[in-house]
Amino acid sequence: MLRLQSVRKHYDTFDLDCSLEVKPGMITGFIGANGAGKSTTFKAILNLIRIDGGEITVFGKPHTQITAKDREMIGVVLSDSGFSGYLTVNDVAAVMRQMYPLFDRADFIDRCRQFGIPEKKKIKEFSTGMRAKLKLIAAMSHGARLLVLDEPTSGLDVAAREELLALLQDYLEEQEERSVLISSHISGDLEKFCDDIYMISDGKTILHEETGVLLDEYGILKVDETQYHALDQTYFKWRRKESFGYSVLTDQRSFYLENYPDVVTEKSGIDDILLMAIKGERL
């Protein structure tokens, strides 16, 4: 569905070198700290910036060769863009109808009503959450096969995020070949929603793993100097120096639980892994 192979973009103070793949029917998460390169990657995928090297393939074609019809099959939410504040929902519907032959106005309006988005009020009067909802609903309104979503739930409270993620899940289940690439600062959303996750830091892809494996098999070891040197280090991924010794990220938590029962071994979440990758030393 979507593939990036060693995609490079150079700026004076930043270099991107990213690889990832979104397979048909998959929901792929994309995480990293602010400035890690997520938005640059999204812009490269959408051909909004010219890349300096590597290859981007969308629907089996180089991204520079996709047609207008192909682009209609991509639904997009970018964190730093949206509809003009002087438009209403009805105005947005009229614009979408002109842009996308498969735009479903009735479904679009129904979903806006479902999420309490007024049809005649100007967007500039919307709350941050209402604007976020509108952008996501619009991206799902024209039968897209691929959704590219940069921080789509930003500004939403817990209940609204749950509703929108459920709506996305239903959308994907309507057709088997639909896929999603989604970034979010809210790791809990990705843990519950994504099939696999890519992690980016300083412009480089540093980790790719199935979400279930990240949550079930990865862990943090808390050890002093003596314990650290006594451990089998085969499955160490990253380490971070601490006042007590080291925190160590492993992708084989069960191995250390079974073989080193006296070592403090904690289950890790996505935030723990990201923090270790950013602040720690790769092994």
Coordinates of C-alpha atoms in Angstrom, one line a residue:
M1 CA 0.0 0.0 0.0
L2 CA 2.8 2.4 1.0
R3 CA 6.5 1.9 1.2
L4 CA 9.4 4.2 1.9
Q5 CA 12.9 2.9 1.3
S6 CA 15.8 5.0 2.6
V7 CA 14.0 8.3 1.9
R8 CA 16.3 11.2 2.4
K9 CA 15.7 14.9 2.8
H10 CA 18.4 17.4 3.8
Y11 CA 17.9 20.7 5.6
D12 CA 20.6 23.0 7.1
T13 CA 19.9 21.7 10.6
F14 CA 18.2 18.4 10.0
D15 CA 18.5 15.2 7.9
L16 CA 15.8 12.7 7.2
D17 CA 16.7 9.1 6.4
C18 CA 13.5 7.0 6.8
S19 CA 12.2 3.6 5.8
L20 CA 8.8 2.2 6.6
E21 CA 6.0 0.1 5.1
V22 CA 2.2 0.1 5.5
K23 CA 0.7 -3.1 4.3
P24 CA -2.8 -3.6 3.0
G25 CA -5.4 -3.9 5.8
M26 CA -2.8 -2.7 8.4
I27 CA -2.9 0.2 10.9
T28 CA 0.7 1.4 11.3
G29 CA 1.7 3.8 14.0
F30 CA 4.5 6.3 13.6
I31 CA 6.0 7.8 16.7
G32 CA 8.9 10.1 17.7
A33 CA 9.6 13.2 19.8
N34 CA 8.9 16.7 18.4
G35 CA 11.3 17.4 15.6
A36 CA 12.1 13.8 15.0
G37 CA 11.0 14.0 11.4
K38 CA 7.4 12.7 11.4
S39 CA 5.8 15.7 9.7
T40 CA 8.7 15.8 7.1
T41 CA 8.0 12.2 6.4
F42 CA 4.3 12.8 5.9
K43 CA 5.0 15.7 3.5
A44 CA 7.4 13.6 1.5
I45 CA 4.8 10.8 1.2
L46 CA 2.3 13.3 -0.1
N47 CA 4.8 14.9 -2.5
L48 CA 4.6 18.2 -0.7
I49 CA 8.4 18.4 -0.6
R50 CA 11.0 17.0 -3.0
I51 CA 13.1 14.3 -1.5
D52 CA 16.9 14.1 -2.1
G53 CA 17.1 10.3 -2.4
G54 CA 15.4 7.0 -1.7
E55 CA 12.1 5.7 -3.0
I56 CA 8.5 6.2 -2.0
T57 CA 5.9 3.8 -3.5
V58 CA 2.1 4.4 -3.2
F59 CA -0.3 1.7 -4.5
G60 CA 2.6 0.1 -6.2
K61 CA 3.7 3.2 -8.1
P62 CA 6.5 5.8 -7.5
H63 CA 4.8 8.6 -5.6
T64 CA 5.8 11.1 -8.3
Q65 CA 3.8 9.1 -10.8
I66 CA 0.5 8.6 -9.0
T67 CA -2.5 10.0 -10.9
A68 CA -5.3 12.3 -9.8
K69 CA -7.4 9.2 -9.5
D70 CA -4.8 7.6 -7.2
R71 CA -4.7 10.8 -5.1
E72 CA -8.5 10.6 -4.6
M73 CA -7.8 7.2 -2.8
I74 CA -5.7 8.9 -0.1
G75 CA -7.4 10.6 2.9
V76 CA -5.1 13.1 4.7
V77 CA -5.0 14.8 8.0
L78 CA -1.9 17.1 8.6
S79 CA -1.3 18.5 12.0
D80 CA -0.4 22.0 10.7
S81 CA -3.1 22.4 8.1
G82 CA -6.9 22.5 7.9
F83 CA -9.9 24.2 6.2
S84 CA -10.3 27.9 6.0
G85 CA -11.8 29.4 9.2
Y86 CA -14.4 31.3 7.1
L87 CA -16.0 28.1 5.8
T88 CA -18.9 26.2 7.3
V89 CA -19.4 22.4 7.3
N90 CA -21.8 22.9 4.3
D91 CA -19.1 24.8 2.5
V92 CA -16.6 22.1 3.2
A93 CA -19.1 19.5 1.8
A94 CA -19.4 21.6 -1.4
V95 CA -15.6 21.8 -1.8
M96 CA -15.2 18.0 -1.1
R97 CA -17.9 17.2 -3.7
Q98 CA -15.9 19.1 -6.4
M99 CA -12.6 17.5 -5.4
Y100 CA -13.7 13.9 -4.9
P101 CA -16.1 12.0 -7.2
L102 CA -16.7 9.4 -4.5
F103 CA -17.4 12.0 -1.8
D104 CA -20.5 10.9 0.3
R105 CA -22.2 14.1 1.4
A106 CA -24.9 12.3 3.4
D107 CA -22.4 10.2 5.3
F108 CA -20.2 13.3 5.9
I109 CA -23.1 15.3 7.3
D110 CA -24.3 12.4 9.4
R111 CA -20.9 12.0 11.0
C112 CA -20.6 15.7 11.7
R113 CA -23.9 15.6 13.5
Q114 CA -22.9 12.5 15.4
F115 CA -19.9 14.4 16.8
G116 CA -21.8 17.6 17.5
I117 CA -20.2 19.7 14.7
P118 CA -22.6 22.5 13.7
E119 CA -23.3 22.7 9.9
K120 CA -23.8 26.5 9.6
K121 CA -21.2 27.8 12.1
K122 CA -17.9 29.1 10.7
I123 CA -14.9 26.9 11.4
K124 CA -13.0 29.8 13.0
E125 CA -15.5 29.6 15.8
F126 CA -14.9 25.9 16.4
S127 CA -13.0 24.6 19.4
T128 CA -9.7 22.8 18.7
G129 CA -11.4 19.5 19.2
M130 CA -14.2 20.3 16.8
R131 CA -11.6 21.2 14.1
A132 CA -9.8 18.0 14.7
K133 CA -13.0 16.0 14.3
L134 CA -13.9 17.8 11.1
K135 CA -10.5 17.1 9.5
L136 CA -10.7 13.4 10.3
I137 CA -14.3 13.0 9.2
A138 CA -13.5 14.7 5.9
A139 CA -10.5 12.4 5.3
M140 CA -12.8 9.4 5.6
S141 CA -15.6 10.8 3.5
H142 CA -14.5 9.9 0.0
G143 CA -13.7 6.2 0.0
A144 CA -10.0 6.4 0.5
R145 CA -8.0 3.2 0.5
L146 CA -5.1 4.8 2.4
L147 CA -5.4 7.2 5.3
V148 CA -2.3 9.3 6.2
L149 CA -3.0 10.9 9.6
D150 CA -0.6 13.2 11.4
E151 CA -1.8 13.8 15.0
P152 CA -5.5 13.4 14.1
T153 CA -6.7 13.2 17.7
S154 CA -4.7 16.3 18.9
G155 CA -6.9 18.5 21.1
L156 CA -9.5 15.8 21.8
D157 CA -10.5 14.6 25.3
V158 CA -10.4 10.9 26.1
A159 CA -14.0 10.3 25.2
A160 CA -13.8 12.0 21.9
R161 CA -10.6 10.1 21.0
E162 CA -12.2 6.8 21.8
E163 CA -15.2 7.7 19.5
L164 CA -13.0 8.8 16.6
L165 CA -10.7 5.7 16.9
A166 CA -13.8 3.5 17.0
L167 CA -15.0 5.3 13.9
L168 CA -11.7 4.7 12.2
Q169 CA -11.8 1.0 13.1
D170 CA -15.3 0.7 11.6
Y171 CA -14.1 2.5 8.5
L172 CA -11.3 0.0 8.0
E173 CA -13.5 -3.0 8.6
E174 CA -15.9 -1.9 5.8
Q175 CA -13.2 -2.9 3.2
E176 CA -10.3 -5.3 3.7
E177 CA -7.8 -3.4 1.6
R178 CA -7.9 -0.1 3.5
S179 CA -4.8 0.9 5.5
V180 CA -3.8 3.7 7.9
L181 CA -0.5 5.4 8.7
I182 CA -1.0 7.4 11.9
S183 CA 1.1 9.4 14.3
S184 CA 0.1 10.5 17.8
H185 CA 1.7 11.9 20.9
I186 CA -0.8 9.8 22.9
S187 CA 0.8 6.4 23.1
G188 CA -2.2 4.8 24.6
D189 CA -4.2 5.4 21.4
L190 CA -1.5 3.7 19.3
E191 CA -1.2 0.7 21.8
K192 CA -4.9 -0.1 21.4
F193 CA -5.3 0.8 17.8
C194 CA -2.2 -0.1 15.7
D195 CA -1.0 -3.4 14.3
D196 CA 2.6 -2.3 14.2
I197 CA 4.7 0.7 15.1
Y198 CA 7.7 2.5 13.6
M199 CA 9.8 4.8 15.8
I200 CA 11.8 7.7 14.4
S201 CA 14.5 9.7 16.2
D202 CA 16.7 12.5 14.7
G203 CA 15.3 11.7 11.3
K204 CA 16.1 8.0 11.3
T205 CA 13.9 5.0 11.7
I206 CA 15.3 3.3 14.8
L207 CA 12.7 0.6 15.6
H208 CA 9.9 -1.3 13.9
E209 CA 7.9 -4.0 15.7
E210 CA 4.4 -5.4 16.0
T211 CA 2.5 -3.7 18.7
G212 CA 1.7 -6.9 20.5
V213 CA 5.4 -7.8 20.6
L214 CA 6.3 -4.4 22.0
L215 CA 3.8 -4.6 24.8
D216 CA 4.3 -8.3 25.6
E217 CA 8.0 -9.0 25.1
Y218 CA 9.8 -5.7 25.6
G219 CA 10.7 -4.6 29.1
I220 CA 13.0 -2.5 31.3
L221 CA 15.6 -4.0 33.6
K222 CA 16.7 -1.9 36.6
V223 CA 20.1 -3.1 37.7
D224 CA 23.2 -1.9 39.6
E225 CA 26.7 -2.1 38.1
T226 CA 27.4 -5.6 39.4
Q227 CA 24.1 -7.0 38.1
Y228 CA 24.6 -5.3 34.8
H229 CA 27.9 -7.0 34.1
A230 CA 26.7 -10.4 35.4
L231 CA 23.7 -10.5 33.0
D232 CA 23.5 -12.2 29.6
Q233 CA 23.5 -9.1 27.4
T234 CA 22.4 -10.9 24.2
Y235 CA 19.0 -9.3 24.2
F236 CA 19.9 -5.8 25.3
K237 CA 18.6 -3.1 23.0
W238 CA 19.3 0.2 24.7
R239 CA 20.7 1.3 28.1
R240 CA 20.5 4.4 30.2
K241 CA 22.9 5.4 33.0
E242 CA 21.0 5.9 36.3
S243 CA 22.0 6.9 39.8
F244 CA 21.5 3.2 40.9
G245 CA 23.3 1.8 37.9
Y246 CA 21.4 1.2 34.6
S247 CA 18.0 1.0 33.0
V248 CA 18.2 -1.5 30.2
L249 CA 15.6 -2.0 27.4
T250 CA 15.3 -5.6 26.3
D251 CA 13.1 -7.3 23.6
Q252 CA 13.1 -10.6 25.6
R253 CA 11.6 -9.7 29.0
S254 CA 10.5 -13.3 29.6
F255 CA 14.1 -14.5 29.3
Y256 CA 15.2 -12.3 32.1
L257 CA 12.2 -13.0 34.3
E258 CA 12.9 -16.7 34.0
N259 CA 16.7 -16.7 34.3
Y260 CA 17.3 -13.7 36.6
P261 CA 14.4 -13.6 39.1
D262 CA 16.2 -11.3 41.5
V263 CA 16.6 -8.6 38.8
V264 CA 13.9 -5.9 38.7
T265 CA 12.2 -6.4 35.4
E266 CA 9.3 -4.1 34.5
K267 CA 6.8 -4.3 31.6
S268 CA 7.3 -1.3 29.3
G269 CA 4.9 0.8 27.3
I270 CA 5.5 2.7 24.1
D271 CA 6.4 5.9 26.0
D272 CA 9.1 3.9 28.0
I273 CA 10.6 2.5 24.9
L274 CA 10.6 5.9 23.1
L275 CA 12.2 7.6 26.1
M276 CA 14.9 4.9 26.3
A277 CA 15.6 5.2 22.6
I278 CA 15.9 9.0 22.8
K279 CA 17.8 9.4 26.1
G280 CA 19.6 6.1 26.2
E281 CA 22.5 4.5 24.4
R282 CA 21.8 1.9 21.6
L283 CA 23.6 -1.4 22.1

